[in-house]
Structure formats: C-alpha cells, structure tokens
C-alpha cells in the first residue's frame, strides 16, 4: 500500500471509528446533567435562507460563495470557492498571491477550513502554492491529520496536484523593499495590515461551514504563524450553534481562543453581535492591554441566520450576502477615543 493510501485508509477506519464512537456516545447520553452542560439553544425557528458573510470588503468572494450555494453546493464548497477568489486576487496584499512577505521576503500562507461535522484541516507556513484554503481542505479530507506545516504541507499539496508559483508580486516586493529602509524589529500592527479573509456560510439545509486564509502579518518574523489557521482561534464552527472567524493581530486572538469563545457565548444564549462584543471586551479589558495599538475583529453567524461583527477599532467591516443583497456593512467598534 502506498503511504498516501495508508493515510487515507487510516482516516476512514481506525481514527474514523474512534470519532464515530465518540459521536454515538454523545448522542446516546441523555442524562439531565449532560443536557445542562451542553446547554444547546433550541432550534425551533424557521430555517433562514442561505447566507454568506466574510471579513472586510470582499464582494466578489461572497458573490462566488453565494453562486455555489445557489447551484445547490454545500456550505463547505461555498466558503472554499469564495476564499479562492481573494487568494487569486494579486491586488489583495494580505492573502494568497500578492500577499506581503515576511521580513526576509518570503510569502508564507496560513489557512484552515471547518465543516458541519466539526471536521477541520489547516496548513501553516505554506510557500509557493496560492490556494492554501484548498490544501487545508485536502488535509481535512484526505489525511487523518488536522494541520500540516511548511515543506510537509507543500509536498502534500504537490502530491495532490497543486502547482507551485512565485507568490511575491512586483508590487509586494516593492512595498517590502520600502519597508526595509526603516525596518523596525517589531511586528507592524496598525490596522491597514489586516485583511485576512474569513468566511462563514449557511446552505439551504441550514448547515454551516467556515474557512480562513491569509498571508499573515506583513513583515512578520520568518516562521511566525498567527491565529488564522488555528482552529478555535481564527475559526470555529459548531453546526448546532453557529460559527465565527477572526481577523487582526493573531497573537491577541490566540490568547483568548477568540472564535471558540464567540461560539461558546452564543451557546449560552448570546446573539452573534453580543458574542462578538463580549469577545472583544475580553481582549481590551485585560490588565495592561495595549489594545490602542492593534486591531482585532470578529464576525459570527448563528443557526437562525443572525449575524454580528465587532472590532476594537473603527473601519472593520463585514461583507454579507443574503436574500439577493450583497453588501458591505461597517462594524461597531470599542475604541471611541
Ligand atoms: C494573522 N490574523 O496572521 C492574521 C492577520 C490578519 O489581515 O488578520 N490579516 O495574525
């Protein structure tokens, strides 16, 4: 058996069975105590129409995702196809091709996906392969693993038919050359650097999936990985409750496991908007928080099709496509000074 086949089989047999048992056990456990712990809001309401939301102003990406949903694609297909639009957009300097490099001039990509079953896949420090989100999906579907890094991720992608290309465009190279003149040995954390695309979709069956893809912070230290490919931080989906994706300074999102936090707050009964606001408060209310110097933004969706978004600073926005309307919505923000 080839190594690749072995990996695939392992995911479908041993490990698959383990997960299957765990799920079965959960379903069978109907004790009152367990119900209380789970505290899942009831989903008696009418099913919402298909919906796509994404971080920042990415109308073409949400349009693509909705096109997939309208053609009976599922939420996972929608978020993957939507994110690919921005990964291929050379003008976007924070995602895929054209992404700004690290301080050594290397473009390194992070991405993840999570589906309605709670399956997930991620790649970190991926180089020379533009569609990191699709590689992340392959990790989820074709291996028993959740995350592949660096050269291993690249070799895996090549084995799946992805091809390599230079992701550093002339414009991004020029910007990097300019940055090098004054290069300060600290992460640049002003809000203009944050443009990760995180996308959540709910399909006609009411199932939710999400994806997140980025070239990370511009001029980061070589090897640095942010929140975007970390399940629970950059993205989290619980198909019983809803989903959340993050953008901004990944280090601060990781420290509060932001996307998981938002979903858990929704589980406790908060609306997506309230949950995003509470998660931002966790960051800014920390003793000695220097939140004035960095941006973090969250967008969220719940099972009823309600959405929310909130950030530390002004000018964060969410693109939302529902009922034929594809629009950019400015987010509320914490720092009014
Ligand atoms: C990171 N959260 O790597 C990402 C950066 C980001 O738009 O959001 N860029 O920390």
Short mmCIF file of C-alpha atoms in Angstrom, two decimals, residues 70-269:
data_model
loop_
_atom_site.label_atom_id
_atom_site.label_comp_id
_atom_site.label_asym_id
_atom_site.label_seq_id
_atom_site.Cartn_x
_atom_site.Cartn_y
_atom_site.Cartn_z
CA UNK A 70 -27.49 28.78 -5.38
CA UNK A 71 -26.29 25.89 -7.50
CA UNK A 72 -27.00 23.53 -4.62
CA UNK A 73 -23.41 23.49 -3.42
CA UNK A 74 -22.91 22.96 0.28
CA UNK A 75 -21.54 25.50 2.75
CA UNK A 76 -18.04 24.00 2.66
CA UNK A 77 -17.84 24.26 -1.14
CA UNK A 78 -19.10 27.83 -0.88
CA UNK A 79 -16.50 29.07 1.59
CA UNK A 80 -13.68 27.33 -0.24
CA UNK A 81 -14.66 28.78 -3.61
CA UNK A 82 -15.27 32.20 -2.10
CA UNK A 83 -11.87 32.34 -0.41
CA UNK A 84 -10.14 31.23 -3.61
CA UNK A 85 -11.29 34.44 -5.29
CA UNK A 86 -9.24 36.52 -2.88
CA UNK A 87 -6.29 34.10 -2.90
CA UNK A 88 -6.06 34.56 -6.66
CA UNK A 89 -6.53 38.33 -6.49
CA UNK A 90 -2.99 39.70 -6.87
CA UNK A 91 -4.09 43.15 -5.79
CA UNK A 92 -5.03 41.94 -2.31
CA UNK A 93 -1.78 42.13 -0.36
CA UNK A 94 -2.81 40.02 2.61
CA UNK A 95 -4.00 36.77 1.07
CA UNK A 96 -2.59 34.24 -1.39
CA UNK A 97 -0.81 35.58 -4.48
CA UNK A 98 0.39 39.13 -3.91
CA UNK A 99 0.45 38.72 -0.12
CA UNK A 100 3.08 40.83 1.61
CA UNK A 101 6.11 38.78 2.61
CA UNK A 102 7.79 38.23 5.95
CA UNK A 103 10.81 40.38 6.78
CA UNK A 104 13.07 38.07 4.75
CA UNK A 105 10.95 38.47 1.62
CA UNK A 106 9.16 35.10 1.81
CA UNK A 107 5.40 34.93 1.26
CA UNK A 108 4.07 32.30 3.68
CA UNK A 109 0.40 31.36 3.85
CA UNK A 110 -1.83 30.09 6.66
CA UNK A 111 -5.35 28.70 6.13
CA UNK A 112 -7.96 26.43 7.59
CA UNK A 113 -11.44 25.05 6.99
CA UNK A 114 -14.05 23.56 9.32
CA UNK A 115 -17.25 21.78 8.29
CA UNK A 116 -20.66 20.95 9.69
CA UNK A 117 -19.39 17.75 11.30
CA UNK A 118 -16.66 19.56 13.20
CA UNK A 119 -14.02 18.16 10.84
CA UNK A 120 -11.18 20.54 10.16
CA UNK A 121 -7.95 20.93 8.23
CA UNK A 122 -5.21 23.54 8.20
CA UNK A 123 -1.90 24.50 6.62
CA UNK A 124 0.69 26.81 8.10
CA UNK A 125 3.81 28.38 6.62
CA UNK A 126 2.86 27.15 3.16
CA UNK A 127 5.02 28.62 0.39
CA UNK A 128 4.57 28.98 -3.37
CA UNK A 129 1.08 27.49 -3.51
CA UNK A 130 -1.62 30.08 -3.89
CA UNK A 131 -4.77 28.21 -2.87
CA UNK A 132 -3.91 27.46 0.72
CA UNK A 133 -7.59 27.07 1.59
CA UNK A 134 -7.94 24.17 -0.85
CA UNK A 135 -4.82 22.50 0.52
CA UNK A 136 -6.34 22.84 4.01
CA UNK A 137 -9.50 21.14 2.76
CA UNK A 138 -7.43 18.29 1.33
CA UNK A 139 -5.67 17.89 4.69
CA UNK A 140 -9.10 17.54 6.28
CA UNK A 141 -10.50 15.15 3.71
CA UNK A 142 -7.53 13.03 2.65
CA UNK A 143 -5.44 12.62 5.82
CA UNK A 144 -6.10 11.66 9.43
CA UNK A 145 -4.45 14.92 10.50
CA UNK A 146 -5.65 18.42 11.19
CA UNK A 147 -2.61 20.51 10.35
CA UNK A 148 0.41 20.33 8.05
CA UNK A 149 3.26 22.83 8.12
CA UNK A 150 5.89 24.23 5.79
CA UNK A 151 7.69 21.86 3.48
CA UNK A 152 5.50 18.93 4.55
CA UNK A 153 2.38 20.89 3.64
CA UNK A 154 3.92 21.83 0.30
CA UNK A 155 4.93 18.26 -0.54
CA UNK A 156 1.44 17.08 0.38
CA UNK A 157 -0.09 19.74 -1.87
CA UNK A 158 2.16 18.72 -4.77
CA UNK A 159 1.12 15.10 -4.29
CA UNK A 160 -2.48 16.28 -4.67
CA UNK A 161 -1.82 18.02 -7.96
CA UNK A 162 -1.31 21.62 -6.80
CA UNK A 163 1.38 23.50 -8.69
CA UNK A 164 3.97 25.97 -7.45
CA UNK A 165 4.37 29.58 -8.47
CA UNK A 166 6.09 32.69 -7.22
CA UNK A 167 3.59 34.46 -4.94
CA UNK A 168 5.66 37.62 -4.46
CA UNK A 169 4.31 40.15 -6.95
CA UNK A 170 6.29 43.19 -8.08
CA UNK A 171 4.01 45.46 -6.02
CA UNK A 172 4.51 43.46 -2.83
CA UNK A 173 8.24 43.19 -3.47
CA UNK A 174 8.42 46.96 -3.87
CA UNK A 175 6.48 47.52 -0.64
CA UNK A 176 8.85 45.17 1.17
CA UNK A 177 11.92 46.96 -0.25
CA UNK A 178 10.48 50.23 1.02
CA UNK A 179 9.75 48.76 4.45
CA UNK A 180 13.34 47.51 4.68
CA UNK A 181 14.70 51.05 4.61
CA UNK A 182 13.28 51.77 8.05
CA UNK A 183 12.75 48.17 9.11
CA UNK A 184 11.88 48.13 12.76
CA UNK A 185 12.40 44.89 14.62
CA UNK A 186 8.85 44.58 15.84
CA UNK A 187 5.62 43.46 14.26
CA UNK A 188 3.78 46.20 12.43
CA UNK A 189 0.35 46.13 13.96
CA UNK A 190 -1.54 49.05 12.55
CA UNK A 191 -4.89 48.19 11.12
CA UNK A 192 -4.00 48.65 7.46
CA UNK A 193 -2.13 45.37 7.65
CA UNK A 194 -5.16 43.30 8.47
CA UNK A 195 -7.08 41.93 5.59
CA UNK A 196 -7.32 38.21 6.14
CA UNK A 197 -10.36 36.69 4.54
CA UNK A 198 -12.51 34.66 6.90
CA UNK A 199 -15.80 33.37 5.55
CA UNK A 200 -18.83 31.65 7.03
CA UNK A 201 -21.72 30.17 5.04
CA UNK A 202 -25.02 28.50 5.80
CA UNK A 203 -26.52 26.44 2.98
CA UNK A 204 -30.13 25.63 2.17
CA UNK A 205 -30.05 22.70 4.59
CA UNK A 206 -29.14 25.07 7.39
CA UNK A 207 -25.64 23.61 7.67
CA UNK A 208 -22.71 25.88 8.49
CA UNK A 209 -19.05 25.73 7.42
CA UNK A 210 -16.20 28.22 7.53
CA UNK A 211 -12.77 28.99 6.12
CA UNK A 212 -9.96 31.41 6.80
CA UNK A 213 -6.93 32.23 4.65
CA UNK A 214 -4.12 34.77 4.98
CA UNK A 215 -0.52 35.67 4.28
CA UNK A 216 -0.42 36.78 7.92
CA UNK A 217 1.09 39.95 9.28
CA UNK A 218 3.19 41.85 6.81
CA UNK A 219 6.93 41.68 7.55
CA UNK A 220 6.46 39.16 10.35
CA UNK A 221 9.41 37.21 11.68
CA UNK A 222 10.25 34.22 9.49
CA UNK A 223 8.34 31.19 10.80
CA UNK A 224 5.65 33.20 12.54
CA UNK A 225 2.15 31.69 12.42
CA UNK A 226 -0.92 33.66 13.51
CA UNK A 227 -4.42 32.77 14.56
CA UNK A 228 -5.92 32.22 11.12
CA UNK A 229 -5.06 28.51 10.70
CA UNK A 230 -5.60 27.68 14.39
CA UNK A 231 -8.96 26.01 14.92
CA UNK A 232 -10.73 27.75 17.80
CA UNK A 233 -8.76 30.95 17.35
CA UNK A 234 -9.06 32.10 13.73
CA UNK A 235 -12.12 29.94 13.03
CA UNK A 236 -14.60 27.77 14.86
CA UNK A 237 -17.81 26.07 13.74
CA UNK A 238 -20.34 24.17 15.79
CA UNK A 239 -23.18 23.28 13.46
CA UNK A 240 -25.60 23.11 16.41
CA UNK A 241 -24.84 26.68 17.37
CA UNK A 242 -23.07 28.75 14.70
CA UNK A 243 -19.62 29.88 13.62
CA UNK A 244 -17.08 32.66 13.98
CA UNK A 245 -13.95 33.89 12.20
CA UNK A 246 -11.37 36.42 13.31
CA UNK A 247 -9.09 38.95 11.72
CA UNK A 248 -6.47 41.29 13.12
CA UNK A 249 -3.47 40.72 15.32
CA UNK A 250 -3.44 36.95 15.58
CA UNK A 251 -1.41 36.80 18.76
CA UNK A 252 -4.23 38.52 20.67
CA UNK A 253 -6.87 36.27 19.14
CA UNK A 254 -4.92 33.14 20.09
CA UNK A 255 -4.51 34.32 23.70
CA UNK A 256 -8.28 34.40 24.14
CA UNK A 257 -9.12 31.49 21.78
CA UNK A 258 -11.40 34.05 20.19
CA UNK A 259 -13.56 32.19 17.69
CA UNK A 260 -14.27 29.31 20.07
CA UNK A 261 -15.15 31.87 22.72
CA UNK A 262 -17.68 33.58 20.44
CA UNK A 263 -19.37 30.27 19.58
CA UNK A 264 -19.50 29.26 23.24
CA UNK A 265 -21.03 32.62 24.15
CA UNK A 266 -23.70 32.03 21.51
CA UNK A 267 -24.28 28.57 23.03
CA UNK A 268 -25.01 30.36 26.30
CA UNK A 269 -27.71 32.38 24.58
#
